[in-house]
Coordinates of C-alpha atoms in Angstrom, one line a residue:
M844 CA -13.8 -21.3 -36.1
E845 CA -17.6 -20.9 -36.2
L846 CA -20.0 -21.4 -33.2
L847 CA -23.8 -20.9 -33.0
I848 CA -25.2 -20.7 -29.4
T849 CA -28.9 -21.4 -29.6
N850 CA -31.9 -20.8 -27.3
A851 CA -29.9 -18.9 -24.6
I852 CA -31.7 -16.4 -22.3
V853 CA -29.6 -13.4 -23.1
Y854 CA -28.8 -10.4 -20.9
D855 CA -26.8 -7.9 -22.9
P856 CA -27.5 -4.4 -21.3
A857 CA -25.3 -2.5 -23.8
N858 CA -27.7 -3.5 -26.5
G859 CA -30.9 -3.3 -24.4
I860 CA -31.4 -7.1 -24.4
D861 CA -33.1 -8.1 -21.1
G862 CA -33.7 -11.9 -20.9
E863 CA -34.7 -12.6 -24.5
K864 CA -34.2 -15.9 -26.2
I865 CA -31.7 -15.0 -28.9
D866 CA -29.1 -17.0 -30.9
I867 CA -25.5 -15.8 -30.7
A868 CA -23.3 -16.4 -33.8
V869 CA -19.5 -16.5 -33.5
K870 CA -16.9 -16.4 -36.2
D871 CA -13.1 -15.9 -36.0
G872 CA -13.3 -14.6 -32.5
R873 CA -16.1 -12.1 -33.1
I874 CA -19.8 -11.9 -32.7
V875 CA -21.4 -11.9 -36.2
E876 CA -24.8 -12.1 -37.9
T877 CA -26.1 -15.7 -38.0
S878 CA -26.3 -15.4 -41.8
E879 CA -22.5 -15.2 -41.9
L880 CA -22.1 -18.8 -40.5
K881 CA -21.6 -21.6 -43.0
D882 CA -20.4 -24.6 -41.0
A883 CA -20.9 -23.7 -37.4
K884 CA -20.7 -26.0 -34.4
V885 CA -24.0 -25.7 -32.5
L886 CA -24.1 -25.3 -28.8
D887 CA -27.7 -25.8 -27.4
A888 CA -28.0 -23.4 -24.5
S889 CA -31.7 -24.1 -23.7
G890 CA -32.4 -23.2 -20.1
L891 CA -29.1 -21.3 -19.7
V892 CA -28.5 -17.6 -19.1
A893 CA -26.0 -15.9 -21.5
M894 CA -24.1 -12.8 -20.7
P895 CA -21.0 -11.1 -22.1
G896 CA -17.7 -12.3 -20.6
G897 CA -17.1 -10.7 -17.2
V898 CA -14.9 -7.7 -16.9
D899 CA -13.1 -7.0 -13.6
I900 CA -12.0 -3.3 -13.5
H901 CA -9.9 -3.6 -10.3
A902 CA -8.1 -6.7 -9.0
H903 CA -4.5 -6.9 -7.9
I904 CA -3.4 -10.0 -9.7
A905 CA 0.2 -9.4 -10.9
G906 CA 3.4 -7.6 -10.1
P907 CA 5.9 -7.0 -7.4
K908 CA 3.5 -6.4 -4.5
V909 CA 1.5 -9.6 -5.4
N910 CA 4.7 -11.6 -5.5
K911 CA 5.9 -10.2 -2.2
G912 CA 2.5 -11.1 -0.8
R913 CA 3.1 -14.7 -1.9
L914 CA 6.5 -14.7 -0.2
L915 CA 5.1 -13.1 3.0
R916 CA 2.3 -15.7 3.3
P917 CA 3.3 -19.3 2.7
E918 CA 0.3 -20.3 4.8
D919 CA -2.0 -18.9 2.0
H920 CA -0.5 -21.5 -0.5
L921 CA -1.9 -24.3 1.6
R922 CA -5.5 -23.1 1.6
M923 CA -6.0 -24.4 -1.9
I924 CA -3.9 -27.0 -3.7
N925 CA -5.1 -29.0 -6.7
R926 CA -2.9 -31.3 -8.6
R927 CA -2.0 -30.7 -12.2
R928 CA -4.5 -32.0 -14.8
E929 CA -3.8 -32.5 -18.4
G930 CA -3.4 -29.2 -20.2
L931 CA -3.4 -27.3 -16.9
R932 CA -0.9 -26.3 -14.3
P933 CA -1.4 -27.0 -10.6
I934 CA -3.6 -24.7 -8.6
V935 CA -2.0 -23.1 -5.5
G936 CA -3.0 -20.2 -3.3
Y937 CA -6.3 -18.5 -2.3
T938 CA -6.1 -14.8 -1.6
I939 CA -2.8 -14.5 -3.6
P940 CA -3.0 -17.3 -6.1
T941 CA -0.4 -18.1 -8.7
T942 CA -0.7 -16.6 -12.1
F943 CA -2.1 -19.9 -13.5
T944 CA -4.7 -20.2 -10.7
T945 CA -5.8 -16.6 -11.4
G946 CA -6.6 -17.3 -15.1
Y947 CA -8.3 -20.6 -14.5
W948 CA -10.5 -19.3 -11.6
Y949 CA -11.6 -16.2 -13.6
A950 CA -12.6 -18.4 -16.5
S951 CA -14.4 -20.8 -14.1
M952 CA -16.7 -17.9 -13.2
G953 CA -17.2 -16.6 -16.7
Y954 CA -14.8 -13.7 -16.5
T955 CA -12.6 -13.0 -19.5
T956 CA -11.0 -9.6 -18.9
V957 CA -9.2 -8.3 -15.8
M958 CA -7.3 -5.1 -15.0
E959 CA -4.3 -4.9 -12.7
P960 CA -5.0 -1.5 -11.2
A961 CA -1.7 -0.4 -9.7
T962 CA 1.8 -1.0 -11.0
P963 CA 4.9 1.0 -10.0
P964 CA 6.3 2.2 -13.3
L965 CA 9.8 1.2 -12.6
E966 CA 8.8 -2.3 -11.7
T967 CA 6.2 -2.8 -14.4
R968 CA 8.5 -5.2 -16.3
H969 CA 7.7 -7.7 -13.4
T970 CA 4.0 -6.9 -13.7
H971 CA 4.0 -7.8 -17.4
E972 CA 6.0 -10.9 -16.8
E973 CA 3.2 -12.1 -14.5
L974 CA 0.4 -10.9 -16.9
N975 CA 2.2 -12.8 -19.7
D976 CA 2.0 -15.9 -17.5
T977 CA -1.7 -15.5 -16.6
P978 CA -3.7 -17.7 -18.9
I979 CA -7.0 -17.2 -20.7
I980 CA -8.0 -13.7 -19.7
D981 CA -7.3 -10.4 -21.5
K982 CA -5.7 -7.8 -19.3
A983 CA -4.0 -4.4 -18.8
C984 CA -2.2 -2.5 -16.1
F985 CA -2.4 1.0 -14.7
P986 CA 0.9 2.8 -13.7
V987 CA 0.7 4.7 -10.4
V988 CA 1.6 8.3 -11.1
D989 CA 0.5 10.6 -8.2
S990 CA 3.7 10.7 -6.2
N991 CA 6.0 10.5 -9.3
W992 CA 8.6 13.3 -9.0
F993 CA 8.4 14.2 -12.7
V994 CA 4.6 14.6 -12.4
L995 CA 4.8 16.6 -9.2
E996 CA 7.4 19.0 -10.6
Y997 CA 5.5 19.5 -13.8
L998 CA 2.2 20.1 -12.0
K999 CA 3.9 22.4 -9.4
E1000 CA 5.1 24.6 -12.3
G1001 CA 1.6 24.5 -13.9
D1002 CA 3.2 22.8 -16.9
I1003 CA 0.3 20.6 -18.1
Q1004 CA 1.8 20.3 -21.6
G1005 CA 5.0 18.9 -20.2
C1006 CA 3.2 16.6 -17.8
S1007 CA 1.1 15.3 -20.7
A1008 CA 4.1 14.6 -22.8
Y1009 CA 5.9 12.9 -19.9
L1010 CA 2.9 10.6 -19.1
A1011 CA 2.5 9.8 -22.8
W1012 CA 6.1 8.7 -22.8
L1013 CA 5.6 6.8 -19.5
L1014 CA 2.5 4.9 -20.7
R1015 CA 4.3 3.9 -23.9
S1016 CA 7.4 3.0 -22.0
V1017 CA 5.7 0.7 -19.5
K1018 CA 2.9 -0.4 -21.8
G1019 CA 0.2 1.0 -19.4
Y1020 CA -3.5 1.5 -20.1
A1021 CA -4.8 4.2 -17.6
L1022 CA -3.5 6.6 -15.0
K1023 CA -3.8 5.5 -11.4
L1024 CA -3.7 7.8 -8.3
V1025 CA -3.3 6.3 -4.9
S1026 CA -4.1 8.7 -2.1
P1027 CA -2.6 11.5 -4.2
G1028 CA 0.7 12.7 -2.9
S1029 CA 0.6 10.6 0.2
E1030 CA 3.4 8.2 -0.7
E1031 CA 5.8 11.1 -1.2
A1032 CA 4.7 12.7 2.1
W1033 CA 5.2 9.2 3.7
G1034 CA 8.8 9.3 2.5
W1035 CA 9.3 12.5 4.5
G1036 CA 7.7 10.9 7.6
E1037 CA 4.5 12.9 7.2
G1038 CA 0.8 12.2 6.3
L1039 CA -1.9 13.8 4.3
K1040 CA -5.5 13.7 5.6
G1041 CA -7.6 15.8 3.3
I1042 CA -7.1 17.0 -0.3
D1043 CA -5.7 20.4 0.7
D1044 CA -2.7 19.4 2.7
P1045 CA 0.6 20.2 0.9
V1046 CA 3.0 17.5 -0.2
P1047 CA 6.4 18.2 1.5
Y1048 CA 9.1 19.8 -0.7
F1049 CA 6.8 19.9 -3.8
D1050 CA 4.3 22.2 -2.0
I1051 CA 1.4 20.9 -4.1
T1052 CA -1.9 19.6 -2.8
P1053 CA -3.8 16.4 -3.7
R1054 CA -6.5 18.7 -5.1
E1055 CA -4.0 20.2 -7.5
I1056 CA -2.7 16.7 -8.4
I1057 CA -6.2 15.4 -9.1
R1058 CA -7.2 18.4 -11.2
G1059 CA -3.9 18.5 -13.0
L1060 CA -4.0 14.8 -13.9
H1061 CA -7.6 15.1 -15.0
A1062 CA -6.5 17.8 -17.4
V1063 CA -3.7 15.5 -18.7
N1064 CA -6.1 12.6 -19.1
K1065 CA -8.3 14.8 -21.2
L1066 CA -5.4 16.2 -23.4
L1067 CA -4.1 12.7 -24.0
K1068 CA -7.6 11.5 -24.9
L1069 CA -7.1 8.3 -22.8
P1070 CA -9.9 5.8 -23.1
S1071 CA -10.6 5.6 -19.4
P1072 CA -10.9 8.4 -16.8
I1073 CA -8.3 8.8 -14.0
H1074 CA -8.7 6.0 -11.4
I1075 CA -8.5 7.4 -7.8
H1076 CA -7.9 5.6 -4.5
C1077 CA -9.0 8.6 -2.4
N1078 CA -7.0 10.1 0.4
D1079 CA -7.6 9.1 4.0
L1080 CA -8.6 5.6 3.1
G1081 CA -9.7 3.4 6.0
S1082 CA -10.3 6.3 8.5
P1083 CA -13.5 7.0 10.4
G1084 CA -15.2 10.1 8.9
N1085 CA -13.3 9.8 5.5
Y1086 CA -16.5 9.9 3.4
R1087 CA -16.1 13.7 3.6
V1088 CA -12.7 13.5 1.9
T1089 CA -14.3 11.3 -0.8
L1090 CA -17.0 13.9 -1.4
D1091 CA -14.3 16.6 -1.6
T1092 CA -12.5 14.5 -4.2
M1093 CA -15.7 14.0 -6.3
R1094 CA -16.5 17.7 -6.1
C1095 CA -13.0 18.9 -7.0
V1096 CA -13.4 18.2 -10.7
E1097 CA -17.1 19.0 -10.9
D1098 CA -16.4 22.2 -12.9
L1099 CA -14.2 20.3 -15.3
S1100 CA -16.6 17.5 -16.1
E1101 CA -17.9 16.7 -19.5
R1102 CA -21.6 15.8 -19.8
D1103 CA -21.1 12.7 -21.9
R1104 CA -18.3 10.8 -20.0
P1105 CA -17.1 10.3 -16.5
S1106 CA -14.2 12.4 -15.2
L1107 CA -13.2 10.2 -12.2
H1108 CA -13.4 6.6 -11.3
I1109 CA -13.3 6.2 -7.5
V1110 CA -11.8 2.8 -6.7
H1111 CA -13.0 0.5 -3.9
I1112 CA -15.3 3.2 -2.5
Q1113 CA -16.4 1.1 0.5
F1114 CA -13.0 1.8 2.1
N1115 CA -13.6 5.5 1.7
A1116 CA -17.3 5.6 2.9
Y1117 CA -16.9 5.8 6.6
A1118 CA -18.7 8.1 9.0
G1119 CA -18.2 8.5 12.7
S1120 CA -15.3 10.0 14.7
G1121 CA -13.5 6.8 15.7
W1122 CA -13.5 3.0 15.6
G1123 CA -16.0 2.9 18.5
D1124 CA -18.7 4.8 16.6
L1125 CA -17.8 3.9 13.1
S1126 CA -20.8 4.2 10.9
S1127 CA -21.8 4.3 7.3
G1128 CA -21.3 7.3 5.0
A1129 CA -22.7 5.3 2.0
S1130 CA -26.0 7.2 1.8
E1131 CA -24.1 10.6 1.5
L1132 CA -21.9 9.2 -1.3
A1133 CA -24.7 7.5 -3.1
K1134 CA -26.8 10.7 -2.9
Y1135 CA -24.0 12.6 -4.6
M1136 CA -23.5 10.0 -7.3
N1137 CA -27.3 9.8 -7.9
S1138 CA -27.3 13.5 -8.7
H1139 CA -24.0 13.8 -10.7
S1140 CA -22.8 12.1 -13.9
H1141 CA -19.1 12.7 -13.8
V1142 CA -18.2 10.0 -11.2
T1143 CA -18.2 6.3 -11.4
A1144 CA -17.0 3.8 -8.7
D1145 CA -16.1 0.2 -8.0
L1146 CA -17.3 -1.4 -4.8
G1147 CA -14.4 -2.9 -2.8
Q1148 CA -16.8 -5.1 -1.0
V1149 CA -15.5 -6.8 2.2
L1150 CA -16.0 -10.5 2.7
F1151 CA -15.5 -12.3 6.0
E1152 CA -12.2 -13.9 5.1
D1153 CA -8.6 -14.1 6.2
T1154 CA -7.0 -12.2 3.3
T1155 CA -3.9 -10.3 2.2
T1156 CA -4.1 -6.6 1.9
M1157 CA -1.8 -4.8 -0.4
T1158 CA -1.7 -1.2 -1.7
A1159 CA 0.5 1.7 -2.9
D1160 CA -1.0 3.5 0.1
G1161 CA 2.0 2.9 2.3
P1162 CA 0.8 5.1 5.2
W1163 CA -2.4 3.2 5.6
Q1164 CA -0.6 -0.2 5.6
Y1165 CA 1.5 1.0 8.5
V1166 CA -1.7 2.0 10.3
L1167 CA -3.2 -1.4 9.6
H1168 CA 0.0 -3.1 10.8
R1169 CA -0.2 -1.2 14.1
L1170 CA -3.9 -1.9 14.5
S1171 CA -3.7 -5.6 13.8
G1172 CA -0.2 -6.5 15.0
N1173 CA 0.2 -8.5 11.9
K1174 CA 3.4 -8.9 9.8
W1175 CA 4.1 -6.0 7.4
V1176 CA 6.0 -5.2 4.3
N1177 CA 6.9 -1.6 3.4
H1178 CA 8.3 -0.8 0.0
D1179 CA 9.6 2.3 -1.6
V1180 CA 10.1 2.7 -5.4
E1181 CA 12.6 5.3 -6.0
A1182 CA 11.2 8.7 -7.2
E1183 CA 7.9 7.2 -8.1
T1184 CA 5.7 5.5 -5.5
G1185 CA 5.7 2.8 -2.8
G1186 CA 3.4 0.5 -0.9
G1187 CA 2.8 -2.0 1.8
I1188 CA 1.4 -5.5 2.5
V1189 CA -0.4 -6.7 5.6
P1190 CA -2.4 -9.9 6.2
Y1191 CA -5.8 -9.2 7.7
E1192 CA -8.9 -11.2 8.7
Y1193 CA -12.3 -9.7 8.5
R1194 CA -14.5 -11.2 11.2
R1195 CA -18.3 -11.1 11.2
R1196 CA -18.5 -10.8 15.0
N1197 CA -16.1 -7.8 14.9
Y1198 CA -18.1 -4.5 15.1
V1199 CA -15.8 -2.6 12.6
N1200 CA -15.6 -5.4 10.1
A1201 CA -19.3 -6.0 10.2
I1202 CA -19.9 -2.3 9.5
Q1203 CA -17.5 -2.4 6.6
W1204 CA -19.4 -5.3 5.1
S1205 CA -22.7 -3.5 5.5
I1206 CA -21.4 -0.3 3.9
G1207 CA -20.4 -1.9 0.7
L1208 CA -23.8 -3.5 0.1
E1209 CA -25.7 -0.4 1.2
F1210 CA -23.8 1.7 -1.3
A1211 CA -24.4 -0.8 -4.1
L1212 CA -28.1 -0.9 -3.4
M1213 CA -28.4 2.9 -2.9
V1214 CA -26.8 3.9 -6.2
K1215 CA -29.8 4.1 -8.6
D1216 CA -27.9 3.8 -11.9
P1217 CA -25.9 0.6 -12.1
W1218 CA -24.0 2.0 -15.1
K1219 CA -22.1 4.1 -12.5
L1220 CA -21.0 1.0 -10.5
C1221 CA -18.7 -2.0 -10.9
L1222 CA -18.6 -5.1 -8.6
T1223 CA -15.1 -5.6 -7.0
T1224 CA -13.6 -6.6 -3.7
D1225 CA -10.4 -4.7 -4.5
H1226 CA -9.0 -8.2 -4.7
P1227 CA -7.4 -9.3 -2.4
N1228 CA -7.9 -6.4 -0.1
G1229 CA -11.6 -6.9 0.7
G1230 CA -11.4 -10.6 -0.1
P1231 CA -10.5 -13.0 -3.0
F1232 CA -12.1 -12.5 -6.4
I1233 CA -13.1 -16.2 -6.4
E1234 CA -15.8 -15.3 -3.9
Y1235 CA -17.6 -12.7 -6.2
P1236 CA -20.6 -15.0 -6.5
R1237 CA -21.4 -14.5 -2.8
I1238 CA -21.6 -10.7 -3.4
M1239 CA -23.7 -11.2 -6.5
T1240 CA -26.1 -13.3 -4.5
W1241 CA -26.4 -10.6 -1.8
L1242 CA -27.3 -8.1 -4.5
L1243 CA -29.8 -10.4 -6.2
S1244 CA -31.5 -11.6 -3.0
S1245 CA -32.8 -9.8 0.1
K1246 CA -33.2 -13.3 1.6
A1247 CA -29.5 -13.9 1.2
R1248 CA -28.7 -10.6 2.8
E1249 CA -31.1 -11.3 5.7
A1250 CA -29.3 -14.6 6.3
A1251 CA -25.9 -13.0 6.3
L1252 CA -27.1 -10.0 8.4
A1253 CA -28.3 -12.4 11.1
R1254 CA -24.8 -13.7 11.7
I1255 CA -22.9 -10.4 12.1
N1256 CA -22.0 -8.4 15.2
R1257 CA -25.3 -7.4 17.0
R1258 CA -24.4 -3.7 17.5
A1259 CA -23.4 -3.5 13.8
R1260 CA -26.6 -5.2 12.8
R1261 CA -28.6 -2.6 14.7
K1262 CA -26.8 0.3 13.1
S1263 CA -26.9 -1.2 9.5
S1264 CA -29.6 0.0 7.2
L1265 CA -29.4 -3.1 5.1
G1266 CA -32.5 -4.7 6.7
S1267 CA -34.6 -1.8 5.6
I1268 CA -33.5 -2.0 1.9
D1269 CA -35.7 -4.2 -0.2
R1270 CA -34.1 -3.6 -3.6
E1271 CA -33.0 -6.7 -5.4
Y1272 CA -30.8 -6.5 -8.5
S1273 CA -32.2 -8.1 -11.7
L1274 CA -29.9 -10.3 -13.8
Y1275 CA -29.9 -7.3 -16.3
E1276 CA -28.5 -5.1 -13.6
L1277 CA -26.0 -7.7 -12.5
A1278 CA -24.8 -8.0 -16.1
I1279 CA -24.3 -4.2 -16.0
V1280 CA -22.1 -4.0 -12.9
T1281 CA -20.0 -7.1 -13.8
R1282 CA -19.7 -6.6 -17.6
A1283 CA -21.2 -3.6 -19.4
A1284 CA -20.3 -0.8 -17.0
P1285 CA -16.7 -1.7 -16.4
A1286 CA -16.1 -2.2 -20.2
R1287 CA -17.7 1.2 -20.9
I1288 CA -15.7 3.0 -18.2
L1289 CA -12.5 1.4 -19.5
G1290 CA -13.3 2.4 -23.1
L1291 CA -13.0 -1.2 -24.2
E1292 CA -15.3 -1.1 -27.2
G1293 CA -15.2 -4.8 -28.0
K1294 CA -15.9 -5.9 -24.4
G1295 CA -19.0 -6.1 -22.1
H1296 CA -21.5 -6.6 -24.9
L1297 CA -22.7 -9.2 -27.5
G1298 CA -23.4 -6.8 -30.4
I1299 CA -22.1 -7.4 -33.9
G1300 CA -18.3 -7.0 -34.0
A1301 CA -17.8 -7.5 -30.3
D1302 CA -15.2 -9.9 -29.0
A1303 CA -16.8 -13.4 -28.8
D1304 CA -16.5 -13.6 -25.0
V1305 CA -19.7 -15.2 -23.7
S1306 CA -20.6 -16.7 -20.3
L1307 CA -23.4 -19.3 -19.9
Y1308 CA -24.9 -20.1 -16.5
K1309 CA -27.3 -22.8 -15.3
L1310 CA -29.9 -20.2 -14.3
N1311 CA -33.4 -20.1 -15.7
P1312 CA -35.2 -17.0 -14.4
Y1313 CA -38.4 -18.2 -16.0
I1314 CA -38.8 -21.0 -13.5
M1315 CA -36.4 -20.1 -10.7
D1316 CA -37.1 -17.6 -7.8
L1317 CA -33.6 -15.9 -7.7
S1318 CA -34.3 -14.5 -4.3
K1319 CA -35.5 -17.6 -2.6
D1320 CA -33.1 -20.0 -4.4
Y1321 CA -30.1 -17.9 -3.7
K1322 CA -27.8 -20.8 -2.8
R1323 CA -28.5 -22.4 -6.2
V1324 CA -27.9 -19.0 -7.9
R1325 CA -24.6 -18.6 -6.1
E1326 CA -23.4 -22.1 -7.2
A1327 CA -24.4 -21.4 -10.8
L1328 CA -22.5 -18.1 -10.8
R1329 CA -19.5 -19.8 -9.2
R1330 CA -19.3 -22.5 -11.9
A1331 CA -20.2 -21.2 -15.3
A1332 CA -21.7 -23.9 -17.5
Y1333 CA -19.6 -22.6 -20.4
T1334 CA -17.1 -19.8 -20.7
I1335 CA -16.2 -18.8 -24.3
K1336 CA -13.2 -16.6 -24.8
G1337 CA -12.5 -15.2 -28.3
G1338 CA -14.9 -17.7 -29.8
E1339 CA -13.3 -20.8 -28.1
I1340 CA -14.8 -22.7 -25.2
V1341 CA -12.2 -22.4 -22.4
A1342 CA -14.2 -23.7 -19.4
I1343 CA -17.1 -26.1 -18.9
D1344 CA -18.9 -26.6 -15.6
G1345 CA -16.5 -24.3 -13.8
E1346 CA -13.4 -26.2 -14.9
A1347 CA -10.8 -24.6 -17.2
L1348 CA -10.0 -26.8 -20.2
N1349 CA -6.6 -25.6 -21.3
T1350 CA -3.8 -23.1 -20.9
T1351 CA -4.4 -20.5 -23.6
Y1352 CA -3.4 -16.8 -23.5
G1353 CA -5.2 -13.5 -24.0
K1354 CA -4.2 -10.0 -25.1
T1355 CA -2.5 -7.2 -23.1
Y1356 CA -4.0 -3.8 -23.8
W1357 CA -1.9 -0.7 -23.7
V1358 CA -2.2 2.9 -25.0
D1359 CA 0.3 4.5 -27.4
V1360 CA -0.4 8.3 -27.4
E1361 CA 1.2 10.4 -30.0
V1362 CA 2.2 13.9 -28.9
P1363 CA 4.0 16.8 -30.8
E1364 CA 7.7 16.1 -31.5
R1365 CA 8.7 19.4 -29.8
E1366 CA 7.1 18.3 -26.5
E1367 CA 8.6 14.9 -26.8
E1368 CA 12.1 16.4 -27.3
R1369 CA 11.6 18.7 -24.3
V1370 CA 10.6 15.8 -22.1
K1371 CA 13.5 13.7 -23.3
R1372 CA 16.0 16.4 -22.2
D1373 CA 14.3 16.3 -18.7
L1374 CA 14.4 12.6 -18.6
N1375 CA 18.1 12.3 -19.5
E1376 CA 19.1 14.9 -16.8
K1377 CA 16.9 13.5 -14.0
F1378 CA 17.5 9.9 -14.6
E1379 CA 21.2 10.5 -14.2
R1380 CA 20.6 12.5 -11.0
Y1381 CA 17.8 10.5 -9.2
Y1382 CA 17.4 6.9 -10.6
S1383 CA 19.6 3.9 -10.0
V1384 CA 18.8 2.6 -13.5
K1385 CA 19.8 4.0 -16.8
L1386 CA 17.1 5.6 -18.9
E1387 CA 17.8 3.2 -21.8
N1388 CA 17.0 0.3 -19.5
Y1389 CA 13.6 1.6 -18.4
P1390 CA 11.3 1.1 -21.4
I1391 CA 9.5 -2.2 -22.0
E1392 CA 9.5 -3.3 -25.6
E1393 CA 6.3 -4.5 -27.3
R1394 CA 8.0 -7.8 -28.0
D1395 CA 8.2 -8.3 -24.2
L1396 CA 4.4 -8.7 -24.1
R1397 CA 3.0 -12.1 -25.1
F1398 CA 0.1 -10.8 -27.2
P1399 CA 0.2 -7.0 -27.2
S1400 CA -2.9 -5.0 -28.2
P1401 CA -2.0 -1.3 -28.5
L1402 CA -4.6 1.4 -28.8
H1403 CA -3.1 4.2 -30.9
I1404 CA -4.3 7.7 -29.9
R1405 CA -3.4 11.2 -31.0
G1406 CA -3.3 13.6 -28.1
E1407 CA -5.1 17.0 -28.7
G1408 CA -4.1 20.5 -27.7
I1409 CA -0.6 19.6 -26.5

């Protein structure tokens, strides 16, 4: 299929294109030179802004925790119900929507690629079944590995080679894409009824610290040559004063960093950017974290912005979910995954008149506006933890418009408003910067070479919006901007138009990325001996039932890598 998009105002930061009128040529799912087209359908995009398809680096959209959330919250199903239309399935749910709703809604906003950032390895078959069922978008999932007994034992022994070979096997077995750490070591400590506060508290029995886990898995990531850095949910999430732990986490691999690529990706950093000594004096640590990131190149982050919503929190940080359950009095699910990880689910409502919630809201935006280089930042809400992804356009508007922020600031808790520095920040993102934090930066951090840009050879994922920066004042007209970003005029995925005016057109399916890392045969054999012995001793499933076959993925897209130095 051939398509020629003409007269669009293009924002493609990866190729340095900042609001230029350029034609975009599409052939067989890729961006090509216009000279290659012979019989193309022409889409006149006069007066429309064009960007690469959106890339969400961190959204909990599939897997056992999401499904438990749906079971826990039948009331959430009633918040959004649309009847089935031709070619589409019914839309149900809001903070924990169905798989079909998830795909349609992302397409409606111009997003075409989404990462599920935390899957328990043993339960990843369920994650892939839901990803298979999620229409339109390309996707991948990240197995949680920081409290895995194999990992802890290899790292305790200083056996980086063995740990690397094991994680290569694990990624291949569960068809994962990147390594995820959730409050490193905390879930294992939680199993012993203990907690870890900083990164130097030892994990019970294994006698290894979060610092050693982070450094060890950083070394593994490097040996395996994985396309994305390790993704870290920092220790002590949600606690007043935790920004110091986040700084310690950033610093702990400073000496291992490589100049040309990030070593750590800090996820939903807003939840780990708190100053103060308690809830009564909670304040922002955003400036300290932004200052560090502005002077170092080895760390990237996604935002985890809070919205004032009734939402459903879910994380592999089981200890924090217990705390949130005690703080809120809301219903709670606690889940343990044998020898690997665990997690929890708690419904929670962020209220603008609540001092703590208003400070949380302010911290996320402060951080986004204080980090000078947008290539180090990705826009997320940690869906659904900070709020549902369908509300991303509200955050985009707050970044683009100081007027929008002023209007929102006027409605929050008074004491929080006095403590917030938002009113003193006059920076407004440009559309170029918005395209970086929603497309180009997440694609680059993930190592997805065909995503996040519109250069020759890229995937033909294009979003068109009814925005014209030549005649609109994006700051003053922020409500129109928000509506335009909420309902993309056209979303094009792999060269096909999949949504028009914010409405998905059909139920098509995208690819699932995973990494297949080759390691030396001697290391593989050594790890297999370990696996056979310990699966018999610790697991309730047989080893042969653990791996997920490539045929179990609807459209698998493996990235073949040869590990080095193992």
